[in-house]
PDB file of C-alpha atoms in Angstrom:
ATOM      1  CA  UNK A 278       0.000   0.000   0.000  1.00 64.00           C
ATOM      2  CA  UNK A 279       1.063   3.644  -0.767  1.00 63.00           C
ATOM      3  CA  UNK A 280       0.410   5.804   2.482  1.00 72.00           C
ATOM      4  CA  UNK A 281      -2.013   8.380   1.015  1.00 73.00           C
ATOM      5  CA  UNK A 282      -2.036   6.470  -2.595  1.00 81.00           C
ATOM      6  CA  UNK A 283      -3.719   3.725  -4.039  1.00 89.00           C
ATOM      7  CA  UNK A 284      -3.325  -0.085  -3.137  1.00 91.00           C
ATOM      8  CA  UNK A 285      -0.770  -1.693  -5.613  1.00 92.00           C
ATOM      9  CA  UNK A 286      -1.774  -5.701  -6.373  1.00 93.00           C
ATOM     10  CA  UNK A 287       0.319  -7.756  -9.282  1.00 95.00           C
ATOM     11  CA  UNK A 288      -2.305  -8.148 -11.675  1.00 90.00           C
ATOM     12  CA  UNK A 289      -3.557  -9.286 -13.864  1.00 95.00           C
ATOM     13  CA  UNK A 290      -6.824  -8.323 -11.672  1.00 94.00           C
ATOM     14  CA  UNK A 291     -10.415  -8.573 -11.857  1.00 95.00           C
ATOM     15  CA  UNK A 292     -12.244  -6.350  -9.856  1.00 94.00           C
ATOM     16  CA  UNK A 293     -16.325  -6.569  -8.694  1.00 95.00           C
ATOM     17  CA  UNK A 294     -17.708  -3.427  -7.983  1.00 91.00           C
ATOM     18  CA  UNK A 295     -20.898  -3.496  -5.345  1.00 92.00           C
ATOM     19  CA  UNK A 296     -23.566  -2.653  -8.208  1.00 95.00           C
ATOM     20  CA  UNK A 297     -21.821  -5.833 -10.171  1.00 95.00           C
ATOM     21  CA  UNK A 298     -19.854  -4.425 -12.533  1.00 94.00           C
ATOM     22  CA  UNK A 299     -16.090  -6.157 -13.784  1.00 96.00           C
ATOM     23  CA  UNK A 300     -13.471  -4.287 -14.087  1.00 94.00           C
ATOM     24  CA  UNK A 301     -10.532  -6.059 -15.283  1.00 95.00           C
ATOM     25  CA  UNK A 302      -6.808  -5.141 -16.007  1.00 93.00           C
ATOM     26  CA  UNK A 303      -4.317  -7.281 -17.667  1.00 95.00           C
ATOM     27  CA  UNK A 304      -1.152  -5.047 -16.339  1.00 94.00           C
ATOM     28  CA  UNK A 305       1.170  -6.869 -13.981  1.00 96.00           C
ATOM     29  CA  UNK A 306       1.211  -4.490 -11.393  1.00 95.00           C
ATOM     30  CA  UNK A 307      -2.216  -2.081 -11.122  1.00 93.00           C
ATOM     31  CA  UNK A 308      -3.259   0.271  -8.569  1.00 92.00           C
ATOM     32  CA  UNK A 309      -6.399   0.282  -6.909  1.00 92.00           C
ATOM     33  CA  UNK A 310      -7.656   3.034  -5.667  1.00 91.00           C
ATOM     34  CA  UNK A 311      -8.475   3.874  -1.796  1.00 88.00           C
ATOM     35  CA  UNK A 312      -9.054   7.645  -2.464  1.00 86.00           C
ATOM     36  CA  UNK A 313     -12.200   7.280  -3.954  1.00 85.00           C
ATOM     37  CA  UNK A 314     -11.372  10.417  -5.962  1.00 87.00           C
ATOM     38  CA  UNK A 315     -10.036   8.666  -9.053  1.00 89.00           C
ATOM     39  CA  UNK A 316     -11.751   9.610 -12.201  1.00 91.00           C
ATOM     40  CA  UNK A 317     -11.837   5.992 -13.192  1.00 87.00           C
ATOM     41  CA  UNK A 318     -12.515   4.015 -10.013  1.00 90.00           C
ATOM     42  CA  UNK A 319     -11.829   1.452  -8.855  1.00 92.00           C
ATOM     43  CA  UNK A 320      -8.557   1.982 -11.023  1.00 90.00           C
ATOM     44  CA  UNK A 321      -6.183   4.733  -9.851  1.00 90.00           C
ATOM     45  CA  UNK A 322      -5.626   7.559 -11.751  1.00 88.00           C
ATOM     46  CA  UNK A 323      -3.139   9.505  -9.472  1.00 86.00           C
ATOM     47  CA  UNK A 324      -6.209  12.007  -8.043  1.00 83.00           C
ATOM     48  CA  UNK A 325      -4.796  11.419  -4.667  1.00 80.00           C
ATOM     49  CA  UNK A 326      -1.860  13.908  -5.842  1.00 80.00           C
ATOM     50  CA  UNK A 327      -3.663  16.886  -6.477  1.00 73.00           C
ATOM     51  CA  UNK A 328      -3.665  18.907  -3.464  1.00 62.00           C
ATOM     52  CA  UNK A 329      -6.846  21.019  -2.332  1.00 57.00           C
ATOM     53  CA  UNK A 330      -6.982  24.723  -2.251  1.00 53.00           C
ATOM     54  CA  UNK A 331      -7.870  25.976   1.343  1.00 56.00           C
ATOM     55  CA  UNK A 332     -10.969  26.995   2.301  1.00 61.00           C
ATOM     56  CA  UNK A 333     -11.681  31.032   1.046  1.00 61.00           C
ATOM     57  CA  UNK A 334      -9.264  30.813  -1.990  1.00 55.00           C
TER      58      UNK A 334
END
């Protein structure tokens, strides 16, 4: 696990989403995001980066 980052499993991986749905990747490492602010959960797409402007700016 990346502290603050996704969870990195050796794939390839298939993933079940709670409404059902498969994801699958075929890469041999993939990151799975724990953010929950990835564009294209459950796969990371580095979201957790971005920092957040402070309140009033």
């Amino acid at each position: 696990m990346v502290e603050g980052g996704p969870v990195l499993v050796e794939g390839p991986v298939e993933l079940e989403l709670d409404d059902g749905t498969l994801v699958r990747s075929e890469r041999f490492v993939v990151a799975v995001c724990a953010c929950r602010r990835s564009k294209t959960y459950p796969i990371c797409d580095t979201s957790h980066r971005r920092r957040r402007q402070p309140p009033g700016r």
